[in-house]
XYZ file of C-alpha atoms in Angstrom:
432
model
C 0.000 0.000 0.000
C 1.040 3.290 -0.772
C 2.672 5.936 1.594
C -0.106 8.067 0.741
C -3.459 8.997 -1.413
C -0.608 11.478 -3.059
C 2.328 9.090 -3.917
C -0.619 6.585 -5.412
C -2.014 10.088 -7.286
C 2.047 11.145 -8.334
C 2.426 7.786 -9.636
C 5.803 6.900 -7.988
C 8.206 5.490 -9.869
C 8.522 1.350 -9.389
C 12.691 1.890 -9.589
C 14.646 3.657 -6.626
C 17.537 5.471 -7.363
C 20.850 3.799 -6.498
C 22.340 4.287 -2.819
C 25.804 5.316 -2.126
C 28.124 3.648 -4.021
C 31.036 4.239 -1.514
C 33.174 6.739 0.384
C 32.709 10.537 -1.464
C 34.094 13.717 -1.137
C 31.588 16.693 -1.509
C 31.662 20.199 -0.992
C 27.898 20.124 1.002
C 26.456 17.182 2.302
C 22.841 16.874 3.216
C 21.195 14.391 5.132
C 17.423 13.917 4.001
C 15.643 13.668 0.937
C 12.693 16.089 2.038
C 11.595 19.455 0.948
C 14.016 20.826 3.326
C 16.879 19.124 2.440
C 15.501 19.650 -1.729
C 14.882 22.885 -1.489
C 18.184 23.732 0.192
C 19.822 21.680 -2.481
C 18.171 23.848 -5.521
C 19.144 26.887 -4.013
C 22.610 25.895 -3.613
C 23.012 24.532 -6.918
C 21.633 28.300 -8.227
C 23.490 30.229 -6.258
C 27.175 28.602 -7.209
C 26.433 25.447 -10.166
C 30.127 24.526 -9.292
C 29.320 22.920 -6.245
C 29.567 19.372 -5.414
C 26.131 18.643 -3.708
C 25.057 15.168 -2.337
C 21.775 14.522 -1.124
C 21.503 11.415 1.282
C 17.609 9.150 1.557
C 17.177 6.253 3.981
C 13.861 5.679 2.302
C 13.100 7.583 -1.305
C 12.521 11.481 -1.785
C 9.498 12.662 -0.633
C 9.165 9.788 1.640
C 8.551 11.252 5.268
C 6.498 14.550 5.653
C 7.088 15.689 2.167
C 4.779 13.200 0.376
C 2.273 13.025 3.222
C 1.616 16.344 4.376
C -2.012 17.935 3.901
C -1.128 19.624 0.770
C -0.788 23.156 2.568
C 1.485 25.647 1.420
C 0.946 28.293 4.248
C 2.690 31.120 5.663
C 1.541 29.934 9.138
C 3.942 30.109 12.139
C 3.849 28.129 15.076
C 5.281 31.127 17.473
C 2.188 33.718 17.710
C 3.295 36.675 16.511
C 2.915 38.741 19.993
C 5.115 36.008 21.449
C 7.625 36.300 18.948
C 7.477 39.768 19.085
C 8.036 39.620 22.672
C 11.076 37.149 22.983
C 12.784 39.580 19.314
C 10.938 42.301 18.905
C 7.734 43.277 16.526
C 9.441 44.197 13.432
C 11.759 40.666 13.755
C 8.566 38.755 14.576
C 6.423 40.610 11.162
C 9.484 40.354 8.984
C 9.124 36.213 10.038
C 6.173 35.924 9.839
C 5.863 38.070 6.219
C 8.659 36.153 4.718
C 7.009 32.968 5.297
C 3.923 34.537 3.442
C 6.304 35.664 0.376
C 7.381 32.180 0.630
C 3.853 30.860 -0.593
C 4.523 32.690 -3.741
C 8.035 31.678 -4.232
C 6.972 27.800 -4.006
C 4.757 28.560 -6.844
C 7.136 30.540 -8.747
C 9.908 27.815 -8.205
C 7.408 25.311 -9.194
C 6.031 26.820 -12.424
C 9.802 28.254 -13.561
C 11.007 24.746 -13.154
C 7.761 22.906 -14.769
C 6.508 20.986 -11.997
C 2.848 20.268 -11.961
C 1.899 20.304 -8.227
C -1.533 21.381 -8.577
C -0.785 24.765 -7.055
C -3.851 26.978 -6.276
C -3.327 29.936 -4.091
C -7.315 29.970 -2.469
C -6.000 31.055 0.772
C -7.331 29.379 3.841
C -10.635 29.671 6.203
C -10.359 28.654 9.923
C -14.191 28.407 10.747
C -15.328 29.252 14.314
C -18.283 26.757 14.864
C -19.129 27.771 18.644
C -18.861 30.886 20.716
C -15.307 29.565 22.378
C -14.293 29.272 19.123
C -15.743 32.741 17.502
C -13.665 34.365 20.581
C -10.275 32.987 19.795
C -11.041 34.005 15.763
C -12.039 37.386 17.170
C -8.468 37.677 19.303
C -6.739 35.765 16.222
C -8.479 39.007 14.052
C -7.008 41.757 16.638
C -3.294 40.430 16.980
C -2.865 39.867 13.041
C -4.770 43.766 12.907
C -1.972 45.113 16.155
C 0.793 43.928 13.704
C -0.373 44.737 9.867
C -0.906 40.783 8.798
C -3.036 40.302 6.526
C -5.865 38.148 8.349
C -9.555 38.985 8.008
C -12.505 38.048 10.281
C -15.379 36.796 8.437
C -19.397 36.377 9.279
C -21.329 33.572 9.301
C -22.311 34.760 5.655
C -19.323 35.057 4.376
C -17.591 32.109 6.018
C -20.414 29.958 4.572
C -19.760 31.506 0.967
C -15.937 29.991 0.953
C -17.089 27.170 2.725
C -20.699 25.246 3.348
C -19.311 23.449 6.607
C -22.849 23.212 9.469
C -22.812 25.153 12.390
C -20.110 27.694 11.286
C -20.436 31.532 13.472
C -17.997 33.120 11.607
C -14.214 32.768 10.772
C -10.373 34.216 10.071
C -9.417 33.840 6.432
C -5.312 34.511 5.278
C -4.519 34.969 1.660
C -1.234 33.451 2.240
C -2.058 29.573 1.528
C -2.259 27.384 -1.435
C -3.625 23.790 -1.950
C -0.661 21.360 -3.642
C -0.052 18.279 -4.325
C 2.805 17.827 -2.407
C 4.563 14.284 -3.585
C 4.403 15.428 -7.496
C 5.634 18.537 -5.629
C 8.492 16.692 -4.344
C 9.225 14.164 -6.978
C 9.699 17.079 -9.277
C 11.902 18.918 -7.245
C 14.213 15.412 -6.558
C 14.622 15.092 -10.514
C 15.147 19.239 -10.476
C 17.990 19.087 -8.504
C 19.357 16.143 -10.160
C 19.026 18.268 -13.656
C 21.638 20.587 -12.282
C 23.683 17.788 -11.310
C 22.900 17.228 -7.387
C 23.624 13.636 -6.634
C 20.632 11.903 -4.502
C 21.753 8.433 -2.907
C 18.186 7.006 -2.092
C 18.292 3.479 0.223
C 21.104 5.472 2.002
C 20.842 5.313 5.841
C 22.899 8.283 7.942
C 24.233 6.856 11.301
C 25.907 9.653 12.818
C 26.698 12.797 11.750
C 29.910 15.034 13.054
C 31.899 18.009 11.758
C 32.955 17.583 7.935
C 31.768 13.653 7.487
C 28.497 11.969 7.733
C 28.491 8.337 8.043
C 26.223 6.329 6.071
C 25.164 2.126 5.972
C 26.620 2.330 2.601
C 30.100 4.059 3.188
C 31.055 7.698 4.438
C 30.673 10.838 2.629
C 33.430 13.548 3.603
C 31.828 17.510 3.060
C 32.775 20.698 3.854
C 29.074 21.346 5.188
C 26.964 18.755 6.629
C 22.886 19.380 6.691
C 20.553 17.755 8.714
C 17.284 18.130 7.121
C 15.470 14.523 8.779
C 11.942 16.308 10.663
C 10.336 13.878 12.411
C 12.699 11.283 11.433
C 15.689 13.559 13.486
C 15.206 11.248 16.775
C 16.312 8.141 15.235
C 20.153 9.675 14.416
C 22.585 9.139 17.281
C 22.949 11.571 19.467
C 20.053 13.850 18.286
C 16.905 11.456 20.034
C 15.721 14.835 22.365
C 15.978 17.254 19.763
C 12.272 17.379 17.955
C 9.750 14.558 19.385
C 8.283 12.923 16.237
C 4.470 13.461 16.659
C 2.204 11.598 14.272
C -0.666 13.003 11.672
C -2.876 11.327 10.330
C -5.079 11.751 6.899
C -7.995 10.446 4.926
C -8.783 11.193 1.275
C -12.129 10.587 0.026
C -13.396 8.713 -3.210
C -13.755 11.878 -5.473
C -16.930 13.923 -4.957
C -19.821 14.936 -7.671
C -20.539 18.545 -8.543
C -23.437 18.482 -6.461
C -21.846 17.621 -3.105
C -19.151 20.430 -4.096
C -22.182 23.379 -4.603
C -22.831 22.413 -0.905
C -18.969 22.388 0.250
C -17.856 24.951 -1.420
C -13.668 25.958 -1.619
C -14.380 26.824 -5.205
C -10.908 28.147 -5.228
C -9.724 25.739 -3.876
C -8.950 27.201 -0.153
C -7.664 25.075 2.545
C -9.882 25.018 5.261
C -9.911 24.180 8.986
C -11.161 25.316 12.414
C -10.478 26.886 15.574
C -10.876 24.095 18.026
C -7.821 22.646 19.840
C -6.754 19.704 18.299
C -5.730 20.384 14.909
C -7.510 19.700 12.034
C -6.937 20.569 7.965
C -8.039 19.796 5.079
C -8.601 20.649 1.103
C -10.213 20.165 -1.927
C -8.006 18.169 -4.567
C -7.673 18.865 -8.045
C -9.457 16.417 -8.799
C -12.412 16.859 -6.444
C -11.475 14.816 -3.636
C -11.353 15.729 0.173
C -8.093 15.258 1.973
C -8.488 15.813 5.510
C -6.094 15.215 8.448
C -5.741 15.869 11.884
C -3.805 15.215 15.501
C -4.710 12.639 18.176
C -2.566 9.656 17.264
C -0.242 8.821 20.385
C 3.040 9.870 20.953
C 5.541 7.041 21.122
C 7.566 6.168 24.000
C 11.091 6.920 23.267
C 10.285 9.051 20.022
C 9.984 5.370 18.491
C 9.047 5.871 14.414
C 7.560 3.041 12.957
C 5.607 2.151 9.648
C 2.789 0.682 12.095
C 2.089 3.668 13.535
C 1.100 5.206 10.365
C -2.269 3.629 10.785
C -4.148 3.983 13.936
C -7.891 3.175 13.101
C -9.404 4.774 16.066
C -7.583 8.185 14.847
C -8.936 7.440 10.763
C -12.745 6.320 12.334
C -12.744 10.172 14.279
C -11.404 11.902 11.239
C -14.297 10.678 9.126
C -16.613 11.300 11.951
C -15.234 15.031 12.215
C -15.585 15.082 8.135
C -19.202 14.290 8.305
C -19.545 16.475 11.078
C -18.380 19.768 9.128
C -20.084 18.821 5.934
C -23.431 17.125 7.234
C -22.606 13.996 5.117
C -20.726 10.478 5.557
C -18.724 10.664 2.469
C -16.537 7.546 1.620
C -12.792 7.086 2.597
C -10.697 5.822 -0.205
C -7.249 6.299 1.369
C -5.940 6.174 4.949
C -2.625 6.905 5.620
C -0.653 9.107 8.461
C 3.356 9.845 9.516
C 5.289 11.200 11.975
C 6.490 15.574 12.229
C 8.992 17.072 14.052
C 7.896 19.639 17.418
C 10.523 21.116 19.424
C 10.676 21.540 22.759
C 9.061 25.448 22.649
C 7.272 24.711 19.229
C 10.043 27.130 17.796
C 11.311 25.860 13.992
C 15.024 27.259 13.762
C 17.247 26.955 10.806
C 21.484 27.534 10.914
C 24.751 26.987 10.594
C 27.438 26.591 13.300
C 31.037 25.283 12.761
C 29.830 23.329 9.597
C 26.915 21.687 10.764
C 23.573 23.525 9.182
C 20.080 22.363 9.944
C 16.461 23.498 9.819
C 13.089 22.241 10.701
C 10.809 21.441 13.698
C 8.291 22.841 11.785
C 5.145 21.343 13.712
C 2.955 20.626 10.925
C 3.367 23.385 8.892
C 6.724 23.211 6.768
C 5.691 23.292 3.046
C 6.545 27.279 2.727
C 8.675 27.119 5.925
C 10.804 24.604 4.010
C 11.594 26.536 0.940
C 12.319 29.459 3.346
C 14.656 27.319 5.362
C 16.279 26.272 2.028
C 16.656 29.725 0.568
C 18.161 30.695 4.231
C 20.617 27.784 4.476
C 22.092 28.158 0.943
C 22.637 32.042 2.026
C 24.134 30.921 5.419
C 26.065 28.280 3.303
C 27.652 30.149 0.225
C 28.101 33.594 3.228
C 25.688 35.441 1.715
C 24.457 38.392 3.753
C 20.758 38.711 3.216
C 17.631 39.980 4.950
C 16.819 36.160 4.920
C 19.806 35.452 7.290
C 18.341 38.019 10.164
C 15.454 36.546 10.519
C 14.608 35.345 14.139
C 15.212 31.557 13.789
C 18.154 31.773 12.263
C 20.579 30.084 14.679
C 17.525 29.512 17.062
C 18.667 26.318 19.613
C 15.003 24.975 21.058
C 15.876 23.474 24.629
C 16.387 19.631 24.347
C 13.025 17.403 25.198
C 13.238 16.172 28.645
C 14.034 12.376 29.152
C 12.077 9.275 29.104
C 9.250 8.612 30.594
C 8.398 12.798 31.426
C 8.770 13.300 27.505
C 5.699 10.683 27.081
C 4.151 11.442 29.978
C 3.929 15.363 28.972
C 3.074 15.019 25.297
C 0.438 12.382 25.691
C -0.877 13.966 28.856
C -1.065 17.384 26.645
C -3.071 15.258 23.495
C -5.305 13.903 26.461
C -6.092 17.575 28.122
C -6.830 18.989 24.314
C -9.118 16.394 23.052
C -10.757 17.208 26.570
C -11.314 20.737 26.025
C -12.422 19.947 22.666
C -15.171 17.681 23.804
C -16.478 20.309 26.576
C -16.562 23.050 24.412
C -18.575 20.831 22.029
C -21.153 20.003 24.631
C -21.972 23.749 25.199
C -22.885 23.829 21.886
């Protein structure tokens, strides 16, 4: 069975590329075969085509997060914007949070320049408020974006229910700065873009440890001025590195696609994302070709940030994603695809991206890296090549997120945190 409804939809290729064929010397290596580690890639190879670039894949590109995700290309930031504002300042925390908005458009650019067909549609996004707890945080979601110039709108019941025919809704925020992809032909084409301009990608290539100027690989050790780690969720399982980002899970559904009638009810006629403002985190969009792919939180955090394939699929998580679906939309609509995998939080839901003594990194992302990838990308091949650039200020650069706390506290709190916000969740829904 596929990875996901969108590596079945991209049509992955049957043949893998070849691992490592031995020890190499390379100017950058990068560990991770991701957006992140892709994107970072294509902006080297730009910025200096000389370079030797090597791009090593335990699995296949596009195999973790990358090829999974919910097909959002957002310029949404964990860190609230007063927060970060607080801990750097309010024109740090708007230039953040406005480059990952440009970054939307760049993604699209990159994509269309380089003839990738990834389905992009920039619809923005609706977060509906579908009780009065929820209509309050969309109202103080309205004022903060308002207090620092973002460009965030609250919306009426009317005019919520014109993007979106969801039951119940009160009202909701709506950002311009999202688009619906298809994020594994999004992926795939970036893989054989970087390849064009002659980045080697080892696929079936395992990184063991990593250490200033080498990483070292089940298939030999690759030498490199700069070493990346660009793994996500997948960043626990390298030695050394298990309390850096806890790998939490996601999981999606896609539906069978949908007729025209069922869509003059839905709605997202332009394709928006959409999603609401309870606790536990839900998203969804409308496919290009008409189908509903809709994820959300819940699945259990593993003790000792164990990933495993099993864990993709946790039924009780796919039966209460459906039941949520037919909740928004007033209909049981059928599931044709189940699938789920693991993202990367740090410890104070922070993403960071840098470079220190020839180690660079970026991620920790918490659900929402498809723009904050290509940001991270454009900022490490900058950091890389010693560019100076407005890109290079921003407030995560060089951001260190305090390490996770040992077992069993780490389970103990992120479980015990899923627990308390499916809680809230259900008590707020019984006001209703």
């Amino acid at each position: 069975m596929s990875a996901s409804y969108w590596l079945a939809a991209a049509h992955e290729p049957a043949a893998a590329r070849a691992p490592l064929p031995g020890d190499r010397d390379v100017d950058v290596a990068i560990v991770g075969g991701g957006y992140t580690g892709l994107w970072t890639a294509y902006y080297l190879a730009r910025a200096d085509p000389g370079l030797r670039i090597a791009v090593l894949e335990a699995e296949y590109a596009g195999f973790g997060a990358s090829g999974r995700n919910g097909g959002w290309c957002s310029g949404l930031f964990p860190v609230p914007v007063r927060a970060l504002a607080r801990r750097h300042g309010r024109d740090a925390a708007v230039a953040m949070h406005r480059a990952l908005a440009a970054s939307v458009d760049e993604v699209g650019r990159a994509a269309a320049a380089e003839g990738i067909d990834c389905s992009f549609a920039k619809g923005g996004t609706v977060a509906l408020a579908r009780s009065a707890a929820q209509l309050r945080r969309a109202e103080a979601e309205a004022r903060e974006a308002e207090e620092y110039g973002l460009d965030l709108r609250l919306l009426d019941a009317a005019a919520a229910a014109r993007i979106c025919g969801a039951s119940g809704v009160r009202g909701a925020t709506f950002s311009p700065d999202c688009a619906s992809l298809q994020p594994a032909t999004l992926v795939r084409g970036l893989a054989a873009t970087v390849e064009r301009a002659g980045v080697a990608i080892y696929e079936g290539t395992r990184a063991l440890r990593l250490s200033r100027g080498s990483v070292a690989t089940d298939h030999g050790t690759v030498r490199a001025d700069v070493v990346v780690r660009a793994l996500e969720g997948y960043t626990a399982g390298l030695a050394g590195h298990a309390r850096e980002l806890a790998p939490v899970y996601s999981l999606m559904i896609a539906t069978e696609p949908l007729p025209p009638s069922a869509w003059e009810r839905i709605g997202l006629a332009r394709r928006e994302t959409f999603t609401d403002h309870r606790h536990m985190i839900v998203y969804g969009q409308r496919t290009a070709d008409d189908r509903l792919a809709f994820g959300g939180r819940g699945a259990p955090y593993h003790f000792g940030s164990r990933v495993r394939p099993a864990y993709d699929r946790e039924p009780a998580v796919f039966d209460a994603l459906r039941r949520s679906l037919a909740d928004l939309f007033g209909v049981d609509v059928p599931v044709a695809y189940r699938w789920g995998g693991p993202l990367g939080i740090p410890r104070d839901w922070m993403p960071s991206a840098g470079l220190r003594d020839g180690l660079a990194w970026a991620g920790g992302y918490v659900g929402d890296g498809v723009a904050a990838a290509n940001l991270a990308g454009r900022t490490l091949a900058d950091l890389i090549t010693g560019t100076d650039s407005e890109l290079t200020g921003l407030p995560w650069v060089g951001h260190r997120s305090p390490r996770w706390e040992p077992e069993p506290l780490r389970w103990l709190g992120i479980n015990s945190a899923r627990h308390a916000t499916a809680l809230l969740d259900r008590l707020e829904r019984a006001r209703l």
